[in-house]
Tab-separated table of C-alpha atoms in Angstrom:
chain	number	residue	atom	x	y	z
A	22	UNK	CA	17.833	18.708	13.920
A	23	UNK	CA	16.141	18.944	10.648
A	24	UNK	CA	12.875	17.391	10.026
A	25	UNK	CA	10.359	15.741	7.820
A	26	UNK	CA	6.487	15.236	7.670
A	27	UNK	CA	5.650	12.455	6.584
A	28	UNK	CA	1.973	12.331	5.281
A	29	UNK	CA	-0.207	9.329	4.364
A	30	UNK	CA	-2.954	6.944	5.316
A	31	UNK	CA	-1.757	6.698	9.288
A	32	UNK	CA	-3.811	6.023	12.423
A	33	UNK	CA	-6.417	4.606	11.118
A	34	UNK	CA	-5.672	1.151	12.332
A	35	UNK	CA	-4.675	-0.665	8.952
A	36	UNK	CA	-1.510	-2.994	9.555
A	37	UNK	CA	-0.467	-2.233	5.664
A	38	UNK	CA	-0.074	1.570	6.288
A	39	UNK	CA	1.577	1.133	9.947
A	40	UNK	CA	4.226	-0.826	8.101
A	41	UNK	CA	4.877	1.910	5.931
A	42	UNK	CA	5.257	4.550	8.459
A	43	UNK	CA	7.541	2.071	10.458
A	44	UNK	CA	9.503	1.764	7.244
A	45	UNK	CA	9.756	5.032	6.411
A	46	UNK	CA	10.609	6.173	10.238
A	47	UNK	CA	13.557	4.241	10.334
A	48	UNK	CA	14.859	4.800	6.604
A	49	UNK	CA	15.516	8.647	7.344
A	50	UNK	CA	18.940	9.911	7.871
A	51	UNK	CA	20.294	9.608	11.506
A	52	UNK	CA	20.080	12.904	11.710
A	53	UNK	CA	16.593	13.379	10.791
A	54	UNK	CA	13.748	13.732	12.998
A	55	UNK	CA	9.814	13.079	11.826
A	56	UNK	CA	6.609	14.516	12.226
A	57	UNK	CA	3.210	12.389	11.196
A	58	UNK	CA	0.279	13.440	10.188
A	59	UNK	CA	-2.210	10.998	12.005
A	60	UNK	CA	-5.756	10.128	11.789
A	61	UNK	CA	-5.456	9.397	15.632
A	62	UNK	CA	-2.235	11.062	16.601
A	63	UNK	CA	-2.319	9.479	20.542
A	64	UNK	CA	-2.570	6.331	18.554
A	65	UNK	CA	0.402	6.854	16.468
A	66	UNK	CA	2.736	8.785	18.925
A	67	UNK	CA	1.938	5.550	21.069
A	68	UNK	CA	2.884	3.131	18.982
A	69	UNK	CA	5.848	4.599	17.063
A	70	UNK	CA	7.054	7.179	19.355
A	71	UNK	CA	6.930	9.826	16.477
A	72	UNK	CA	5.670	13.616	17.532
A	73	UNK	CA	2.154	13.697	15.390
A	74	UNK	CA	-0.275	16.229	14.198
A	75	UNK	CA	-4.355	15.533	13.268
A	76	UNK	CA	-4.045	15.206	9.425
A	77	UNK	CA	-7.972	16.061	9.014
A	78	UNK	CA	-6.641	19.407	11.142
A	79	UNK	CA	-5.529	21.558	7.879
A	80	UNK	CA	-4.233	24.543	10.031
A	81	UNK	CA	-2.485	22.065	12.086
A	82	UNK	CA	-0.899	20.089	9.021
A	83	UNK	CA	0.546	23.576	7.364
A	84	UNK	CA	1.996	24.449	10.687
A	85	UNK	CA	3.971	21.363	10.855
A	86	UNK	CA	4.990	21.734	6.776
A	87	UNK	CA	6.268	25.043	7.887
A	88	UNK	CA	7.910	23.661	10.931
A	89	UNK	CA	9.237	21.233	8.871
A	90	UNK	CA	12.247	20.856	6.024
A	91	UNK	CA	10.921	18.666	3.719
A	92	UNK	CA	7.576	16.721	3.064
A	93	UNK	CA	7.489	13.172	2.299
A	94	UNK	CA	4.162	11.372	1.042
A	95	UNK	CA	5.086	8.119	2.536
A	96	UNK	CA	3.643	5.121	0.404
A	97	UNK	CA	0.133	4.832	-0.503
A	98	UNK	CA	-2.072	5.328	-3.120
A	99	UNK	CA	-2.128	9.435	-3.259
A	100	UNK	CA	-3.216	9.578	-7.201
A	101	UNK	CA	-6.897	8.250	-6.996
A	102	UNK	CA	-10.723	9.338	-6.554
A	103	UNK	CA	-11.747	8.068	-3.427
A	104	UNK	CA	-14.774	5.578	-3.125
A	105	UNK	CA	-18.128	6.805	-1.766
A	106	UNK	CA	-18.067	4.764	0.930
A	107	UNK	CA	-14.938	7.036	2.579
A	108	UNK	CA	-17.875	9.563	2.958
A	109	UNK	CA	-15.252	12.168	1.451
A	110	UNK	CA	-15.578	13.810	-2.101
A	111	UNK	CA	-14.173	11.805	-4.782
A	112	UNK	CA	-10.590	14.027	-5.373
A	113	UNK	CA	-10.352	15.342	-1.521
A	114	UNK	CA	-7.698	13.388	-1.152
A	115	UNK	CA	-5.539	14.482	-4.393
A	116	UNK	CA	-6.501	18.331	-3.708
A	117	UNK	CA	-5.477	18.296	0.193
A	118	UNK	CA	-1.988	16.671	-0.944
A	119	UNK	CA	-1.526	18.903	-3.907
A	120	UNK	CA	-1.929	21.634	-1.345
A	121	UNK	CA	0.362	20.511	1.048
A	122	UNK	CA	2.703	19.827	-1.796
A	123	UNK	CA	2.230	23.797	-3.139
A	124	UNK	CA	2.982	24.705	0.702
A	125	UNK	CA	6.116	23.133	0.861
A	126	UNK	CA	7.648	23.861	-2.633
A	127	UNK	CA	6.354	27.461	-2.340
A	128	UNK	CA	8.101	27.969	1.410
A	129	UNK	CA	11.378	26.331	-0.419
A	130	UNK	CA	10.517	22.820	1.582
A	131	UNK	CA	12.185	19.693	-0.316
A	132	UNK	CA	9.095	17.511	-1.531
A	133	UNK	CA	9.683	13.682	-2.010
A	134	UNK	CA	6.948	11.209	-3.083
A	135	UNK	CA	8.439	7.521	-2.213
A	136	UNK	CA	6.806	4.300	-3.365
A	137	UNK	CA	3.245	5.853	-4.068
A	138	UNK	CA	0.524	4.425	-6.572
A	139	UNK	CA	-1.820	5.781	-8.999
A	140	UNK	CA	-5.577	4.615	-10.147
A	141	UNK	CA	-7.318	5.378	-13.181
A	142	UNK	CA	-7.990	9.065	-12.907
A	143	UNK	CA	-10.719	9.625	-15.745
A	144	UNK	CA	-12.249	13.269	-15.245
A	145	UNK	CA	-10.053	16.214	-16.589
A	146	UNK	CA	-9.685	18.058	-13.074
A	147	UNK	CA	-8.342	14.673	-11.535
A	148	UNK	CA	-5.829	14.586	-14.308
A	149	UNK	CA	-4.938	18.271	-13.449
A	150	UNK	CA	-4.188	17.986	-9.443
A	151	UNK	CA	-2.182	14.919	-10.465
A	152	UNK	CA	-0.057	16.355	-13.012
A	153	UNK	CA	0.397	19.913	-11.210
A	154	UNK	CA	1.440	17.200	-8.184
A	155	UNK	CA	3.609	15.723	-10.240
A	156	UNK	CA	5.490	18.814	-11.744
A	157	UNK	CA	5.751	19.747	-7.752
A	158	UNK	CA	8.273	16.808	-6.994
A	159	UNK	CA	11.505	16.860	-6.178
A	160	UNK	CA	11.700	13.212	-5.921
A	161	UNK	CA	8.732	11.021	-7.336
A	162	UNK	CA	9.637	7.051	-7.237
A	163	UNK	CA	6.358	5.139	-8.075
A	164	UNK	CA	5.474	1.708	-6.594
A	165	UNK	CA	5.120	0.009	-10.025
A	166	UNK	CA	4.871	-0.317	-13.376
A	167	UNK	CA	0.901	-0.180	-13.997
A	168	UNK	CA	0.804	3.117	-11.689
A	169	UNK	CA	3.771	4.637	-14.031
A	170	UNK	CA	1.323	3.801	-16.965
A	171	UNK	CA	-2.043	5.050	-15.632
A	172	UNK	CA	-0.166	8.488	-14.053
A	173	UNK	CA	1.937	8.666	-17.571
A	174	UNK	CA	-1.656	8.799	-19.369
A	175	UNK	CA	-3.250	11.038	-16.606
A	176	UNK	CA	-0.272	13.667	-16.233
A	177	UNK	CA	0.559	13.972	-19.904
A	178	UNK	CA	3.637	13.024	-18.973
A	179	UNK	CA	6.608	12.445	-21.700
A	180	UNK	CA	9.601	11.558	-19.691
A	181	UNK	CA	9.481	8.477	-18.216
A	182	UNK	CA	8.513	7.675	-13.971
A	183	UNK	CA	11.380	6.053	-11.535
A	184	UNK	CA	9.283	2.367	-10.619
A	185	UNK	CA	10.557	1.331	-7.233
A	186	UNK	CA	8.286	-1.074	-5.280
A	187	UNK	CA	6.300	-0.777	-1.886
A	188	UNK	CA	8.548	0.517	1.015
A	189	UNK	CA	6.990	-2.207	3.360
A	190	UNK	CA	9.225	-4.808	1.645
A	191	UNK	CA	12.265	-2.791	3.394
A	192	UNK	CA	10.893	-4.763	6.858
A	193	UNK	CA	10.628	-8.072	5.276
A	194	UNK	CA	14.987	-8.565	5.552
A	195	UNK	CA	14.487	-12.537	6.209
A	196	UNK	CA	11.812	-13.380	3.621
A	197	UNK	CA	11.323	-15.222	1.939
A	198	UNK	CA	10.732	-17.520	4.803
A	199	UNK	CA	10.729	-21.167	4.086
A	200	UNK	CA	7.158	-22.628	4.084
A	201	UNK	CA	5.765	-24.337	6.972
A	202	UNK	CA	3.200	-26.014	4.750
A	203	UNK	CA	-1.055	-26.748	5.927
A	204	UNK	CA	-3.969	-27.278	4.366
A	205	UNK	CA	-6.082	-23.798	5.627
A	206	UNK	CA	-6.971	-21.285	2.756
A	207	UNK	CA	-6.878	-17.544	4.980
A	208	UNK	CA	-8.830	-14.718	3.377
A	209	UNK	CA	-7.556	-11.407	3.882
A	210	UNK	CA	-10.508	-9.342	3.849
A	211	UNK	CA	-11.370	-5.643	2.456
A	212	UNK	CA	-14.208	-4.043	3.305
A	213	UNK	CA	-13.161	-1.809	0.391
A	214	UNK	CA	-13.479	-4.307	-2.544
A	215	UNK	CA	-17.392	-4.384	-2.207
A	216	UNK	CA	-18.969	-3.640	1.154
A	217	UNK	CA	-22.031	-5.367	1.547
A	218	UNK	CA	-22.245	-6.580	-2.185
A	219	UNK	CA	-18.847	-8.020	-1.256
A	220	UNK	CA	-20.206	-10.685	1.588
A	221	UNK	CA	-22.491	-12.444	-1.055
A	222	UNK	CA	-19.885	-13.202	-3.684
A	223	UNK	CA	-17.060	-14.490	-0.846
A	224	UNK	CA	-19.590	-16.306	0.564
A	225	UNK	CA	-20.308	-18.060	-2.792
A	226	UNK	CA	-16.457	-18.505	-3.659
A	227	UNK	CA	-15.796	-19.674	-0.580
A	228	UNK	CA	-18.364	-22.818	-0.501
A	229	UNK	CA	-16.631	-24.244	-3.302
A	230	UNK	CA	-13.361	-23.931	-1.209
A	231	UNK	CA	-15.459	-25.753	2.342
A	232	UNK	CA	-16.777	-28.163	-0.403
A	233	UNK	CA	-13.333	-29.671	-0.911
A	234	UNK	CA	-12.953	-30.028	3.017
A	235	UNK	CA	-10.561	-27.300	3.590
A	236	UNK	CA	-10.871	-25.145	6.764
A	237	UNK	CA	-11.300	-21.390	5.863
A	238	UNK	CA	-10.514	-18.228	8.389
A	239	UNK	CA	-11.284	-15.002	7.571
A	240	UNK	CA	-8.691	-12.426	8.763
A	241	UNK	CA	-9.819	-8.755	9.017
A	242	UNK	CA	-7.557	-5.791	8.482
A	243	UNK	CA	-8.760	-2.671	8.933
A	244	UNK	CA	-11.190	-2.386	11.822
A	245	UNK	CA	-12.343	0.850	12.596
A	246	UNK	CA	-15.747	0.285	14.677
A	247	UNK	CA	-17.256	3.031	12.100
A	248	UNK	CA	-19.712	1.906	9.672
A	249	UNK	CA	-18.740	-1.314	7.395
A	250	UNK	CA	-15.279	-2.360	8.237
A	251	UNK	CA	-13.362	-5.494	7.675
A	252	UNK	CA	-14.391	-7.091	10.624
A	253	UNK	CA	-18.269	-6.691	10.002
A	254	UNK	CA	-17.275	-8.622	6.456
A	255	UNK	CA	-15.396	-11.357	7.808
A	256	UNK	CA	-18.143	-11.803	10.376
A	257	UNK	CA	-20.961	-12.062	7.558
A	258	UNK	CA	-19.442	-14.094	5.636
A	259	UNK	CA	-18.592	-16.562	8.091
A	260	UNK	CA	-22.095	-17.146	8.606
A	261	UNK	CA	-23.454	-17.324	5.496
A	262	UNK	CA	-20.511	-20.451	4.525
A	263	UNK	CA	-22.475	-22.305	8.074
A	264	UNK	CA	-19.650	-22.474	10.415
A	265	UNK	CA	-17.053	-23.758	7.504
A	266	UNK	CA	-15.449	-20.602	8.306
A	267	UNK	CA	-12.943	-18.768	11.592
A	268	UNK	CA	-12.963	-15.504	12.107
A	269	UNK	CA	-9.580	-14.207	12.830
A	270	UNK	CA	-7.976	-11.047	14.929
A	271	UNK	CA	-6.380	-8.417	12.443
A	272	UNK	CA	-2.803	-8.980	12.230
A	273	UNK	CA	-0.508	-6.883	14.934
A	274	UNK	CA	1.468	-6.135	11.789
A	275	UNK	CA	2.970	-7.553	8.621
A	276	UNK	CA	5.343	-9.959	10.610
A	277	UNK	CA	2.525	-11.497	12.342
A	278	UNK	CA	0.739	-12.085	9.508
A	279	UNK	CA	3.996	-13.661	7.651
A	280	UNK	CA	3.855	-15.713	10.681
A	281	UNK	CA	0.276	-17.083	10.412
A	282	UNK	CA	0.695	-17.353	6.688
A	283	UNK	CA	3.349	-19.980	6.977
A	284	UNK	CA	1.186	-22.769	8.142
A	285	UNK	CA	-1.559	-22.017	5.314
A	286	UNK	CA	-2.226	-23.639	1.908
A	287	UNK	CA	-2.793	-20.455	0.493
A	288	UNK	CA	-4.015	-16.843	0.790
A	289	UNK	CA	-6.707	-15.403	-0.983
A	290	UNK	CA	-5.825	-11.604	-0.641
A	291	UNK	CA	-8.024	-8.307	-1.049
A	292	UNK	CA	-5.606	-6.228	0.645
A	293	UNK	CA	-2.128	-5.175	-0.581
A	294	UNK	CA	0.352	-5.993	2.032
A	295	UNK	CA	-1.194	-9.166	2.756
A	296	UNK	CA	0.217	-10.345	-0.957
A	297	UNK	CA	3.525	-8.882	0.659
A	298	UNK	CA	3.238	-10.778	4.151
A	299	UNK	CA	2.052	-14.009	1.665
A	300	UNK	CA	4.859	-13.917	-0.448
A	301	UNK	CA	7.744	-13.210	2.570
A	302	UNK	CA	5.735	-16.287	3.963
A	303	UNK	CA	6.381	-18.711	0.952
A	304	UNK	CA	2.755	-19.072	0.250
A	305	UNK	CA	1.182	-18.845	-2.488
A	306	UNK	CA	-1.463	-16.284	-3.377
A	307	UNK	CA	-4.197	-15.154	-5.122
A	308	UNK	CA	-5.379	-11.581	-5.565
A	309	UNK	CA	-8.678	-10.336	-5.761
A	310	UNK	CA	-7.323	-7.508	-7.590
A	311	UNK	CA	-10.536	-4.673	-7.188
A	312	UNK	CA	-7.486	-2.040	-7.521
A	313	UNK	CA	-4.317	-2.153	-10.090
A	314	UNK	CA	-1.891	-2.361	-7.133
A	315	UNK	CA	-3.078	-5.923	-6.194
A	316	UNK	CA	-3.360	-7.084	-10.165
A	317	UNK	CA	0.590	-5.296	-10.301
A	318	UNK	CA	1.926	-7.164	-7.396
A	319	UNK	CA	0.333	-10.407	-8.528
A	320	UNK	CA	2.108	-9.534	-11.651
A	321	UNK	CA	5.317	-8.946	-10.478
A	322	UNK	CA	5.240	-12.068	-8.540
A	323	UNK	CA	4.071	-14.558	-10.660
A	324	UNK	CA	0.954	-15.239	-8.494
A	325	UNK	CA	-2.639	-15.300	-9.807
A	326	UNK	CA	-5.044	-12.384	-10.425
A	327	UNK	CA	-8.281	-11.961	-10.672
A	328	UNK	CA	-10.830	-9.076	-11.275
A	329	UNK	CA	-13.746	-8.954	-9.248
A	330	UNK	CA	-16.143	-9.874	-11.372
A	331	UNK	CA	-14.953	-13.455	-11.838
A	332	UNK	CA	-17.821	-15.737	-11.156
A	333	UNK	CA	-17.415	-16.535	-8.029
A	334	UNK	CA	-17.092	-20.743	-8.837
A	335	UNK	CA	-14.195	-19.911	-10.763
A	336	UNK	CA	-12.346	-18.097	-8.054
A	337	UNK	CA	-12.982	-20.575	-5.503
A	338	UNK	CA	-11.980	-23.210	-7.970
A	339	UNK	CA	-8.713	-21.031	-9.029
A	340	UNK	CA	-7.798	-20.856	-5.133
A	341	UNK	CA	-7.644	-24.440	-4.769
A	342	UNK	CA	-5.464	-24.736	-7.542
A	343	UNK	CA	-3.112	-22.308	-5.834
A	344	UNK	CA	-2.939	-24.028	-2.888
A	345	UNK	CA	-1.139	-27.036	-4.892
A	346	UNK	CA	1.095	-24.438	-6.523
A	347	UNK	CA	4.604	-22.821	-5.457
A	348	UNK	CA	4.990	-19.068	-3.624
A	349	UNK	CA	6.675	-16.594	-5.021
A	350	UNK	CA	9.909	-17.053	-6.297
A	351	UNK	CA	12.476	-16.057	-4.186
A	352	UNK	CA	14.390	-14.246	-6.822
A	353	UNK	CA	11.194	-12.012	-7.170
A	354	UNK	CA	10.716	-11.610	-3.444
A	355	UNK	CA	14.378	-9.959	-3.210
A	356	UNK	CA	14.415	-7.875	-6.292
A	357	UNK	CA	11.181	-5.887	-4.571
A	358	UNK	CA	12.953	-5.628	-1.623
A	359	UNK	CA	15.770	-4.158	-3.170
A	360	UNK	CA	13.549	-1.751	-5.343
A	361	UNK	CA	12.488	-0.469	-2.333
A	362	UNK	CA	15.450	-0.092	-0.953
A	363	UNK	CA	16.592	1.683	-3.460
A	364	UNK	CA	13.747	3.956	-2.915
A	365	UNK	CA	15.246	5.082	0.106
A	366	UNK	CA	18.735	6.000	-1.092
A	367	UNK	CA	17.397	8.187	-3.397
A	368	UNK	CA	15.222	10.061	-0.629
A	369	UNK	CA	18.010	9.732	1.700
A	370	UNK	CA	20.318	11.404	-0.718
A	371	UNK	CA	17.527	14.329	-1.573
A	372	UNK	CA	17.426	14.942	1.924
A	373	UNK	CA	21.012	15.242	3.024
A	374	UNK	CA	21.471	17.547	-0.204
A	375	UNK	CA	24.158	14.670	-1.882
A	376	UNK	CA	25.914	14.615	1.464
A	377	UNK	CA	25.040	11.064	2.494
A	378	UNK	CA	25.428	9.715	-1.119
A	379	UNK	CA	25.464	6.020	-0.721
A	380	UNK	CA	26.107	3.389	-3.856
A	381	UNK	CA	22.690	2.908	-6.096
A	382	UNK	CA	21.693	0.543	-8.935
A	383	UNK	CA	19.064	2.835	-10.614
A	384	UNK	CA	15.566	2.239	-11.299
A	385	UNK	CA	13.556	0.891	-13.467
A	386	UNK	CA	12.071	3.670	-15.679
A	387	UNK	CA	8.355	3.423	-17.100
A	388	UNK	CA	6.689	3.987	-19.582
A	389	UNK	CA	9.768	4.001	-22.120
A	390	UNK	CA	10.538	7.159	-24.075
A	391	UNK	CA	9.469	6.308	-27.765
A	392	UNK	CA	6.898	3.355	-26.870
């Protein structure tokens, strides 16, 4: 049975990235087995029944690429310096898949990158590993428009990128959901939009919200137990808004967090796939956009954005404003579903050589040629 590793940001208990993997494990051919590199491989073998390798192990990962017949980066943000507070060096992340990616397309493995994102990649070397990345790919479908843009810039790239949307979408096959309606604003919290800086300026945003008699809850992510997670956040800033605030449990996954959606006014969202689980859920949103992704999404939507240095009066006013305004459209909802989808046809049909060709719309291609 032929097989693919699939590489990304798995096991390390973040509901967004699970979702992908799920997505991604079921969109392969029948005939396809998978292999996942894992931050915590028990963790992942556990909960998606996948074989699993350490993805920090490097001898370990190039065993498995070599085991393997083709290597798909599996959603995510690959193209980006990472932030200090990772504790890793700023491009380890774009050099160790680079490698991988030189592995496989030197030992003849196919190499597919499916609904990933870019960042603004400013130094010269970062623009390097992400073009010689680029110029690796068999496939390369990018998650939207903005990260077509900023990797068109960084790659020198001429020829326009395939925009597809985030695989996770493929799991959402009954949204949008119809809106159970409430009054509670939820914040989805990231540890990663400001850390510690981050607790004053929610904290101030979100008095304006407990001012107008809303109730608030606070709904952690990623909780890893190491250093300044999501959790620690939510938990700060719950006491510095004096009780006006819940603390929630991280989401089992993006259904359950449609789920608790539905009953809210509105969600104020710092991490990606809550906008997702918001939108499936009929609620409106409003991103905290402290990456392109989130500003992208809200875009694409028709939900609001904002950077993070709003003041923070202006967000909390601008979320109670959302709360009296519609979700996403539905129209918008399905057409990222069905970019997605189309994600997948095109890897399915890289991986079964043309064999498996199934019926596909195209893509949307960005930046133009000529503009």
């Amino acid at each position: 049975m032929p097989t693919a590793m699939l590489a990304g940001a798995f096991g390390q208990r973040n509901p967004g990235d699970e979702a992908l993997l799920r997505a991604f494990a079921t969109a392969l051919p029948s005939d396809w087995d998978a292999v996942v590199a894992s931050a915590w491989p028990a963790d992942t073998t556990a909960a998606h029944g996948v074989r699993t390798v350490h993805a920090r192990h490097g001898v370990a990962v190039a065993r498995a690429v070599l085991a393997s017949d083709a290597v798909v980066f599996a959603g995510g943000t690959v193209f980006k310096r990472l932030s200090p507070a990772t504790g890793r060096p700023p491009l380890d992340l774009l050099a160790k898949a680079l490698g991988v990616a030189l592995l496989a397309r030197t030992t003849g493995r196919r190499l597919a990158l499916v609904g990933v994102g870019a960042a603004p990649l400013r130094s010269r070397t970062a623009r390097l590993l992400a073009g010689t990345l680029v110029s690796r790919a068999d496939l390369l479908v990018l998650r939207d428009e903005e990260s077509a843009d900023l990797l068109a810039n960084a790659a020198r790239r001429s020829s326009p990128f395939r925009v597809g949307a985030d695989a996770a979408w493929t799991l959402m096959q009954d949204a949008p959901d119809e809106r159970a309606g409430g009054d509670e604003v939820i914040v989805a919290v990231s540890h990663e939009a400001g850390g510690r800086a981050l607790v004053d300026y929610l904290a101030d945003a979100l008095a304006v919200v407990a001012a107008s008699g809303r109730p608030i809850a606070l709904q952690p992510w990623q909780v890893s137990g190491e250093g300044i997670d999501d959790l620690l956040v939510a938990q700060a800033v719950a006491g510095r808004v004096g009780g006006a605030a819940a603390v929630l449990d991280p989401p089992a996954g993006l259904a359950e967090a449609r789920a608790r959606f539905r009953s809210s006014a509105v969600v104020l969202g710092l991490r990606f796939h809550a906008l997702i689980a918001a939108a499936s859920a009929g609620v409106p949103f409003v991103a905290l956009a402290h990456e392109p992704k989130l500003a992208g999404l809200a875009r694409r939507l028709g939900q609001a954005s904002l950077p993070p240095g709003t003041p923070p009066g202006v967000l909390g006013r601008r979320v109670l404003a959302a709360a009296t305004e519609p979700g996403a459209p539905a129209a918008a909802v399905r057409a990222e579903r069905a970019a997605a989808e189309e994600g997948f046809r095109l890897l399915r049909l890289l991986l079964s050589a043309g064999r498996e060709a199934e019926p596909t719309d195209g893509l949307v291609l960005r930046p133009l040629e000529n503009t």
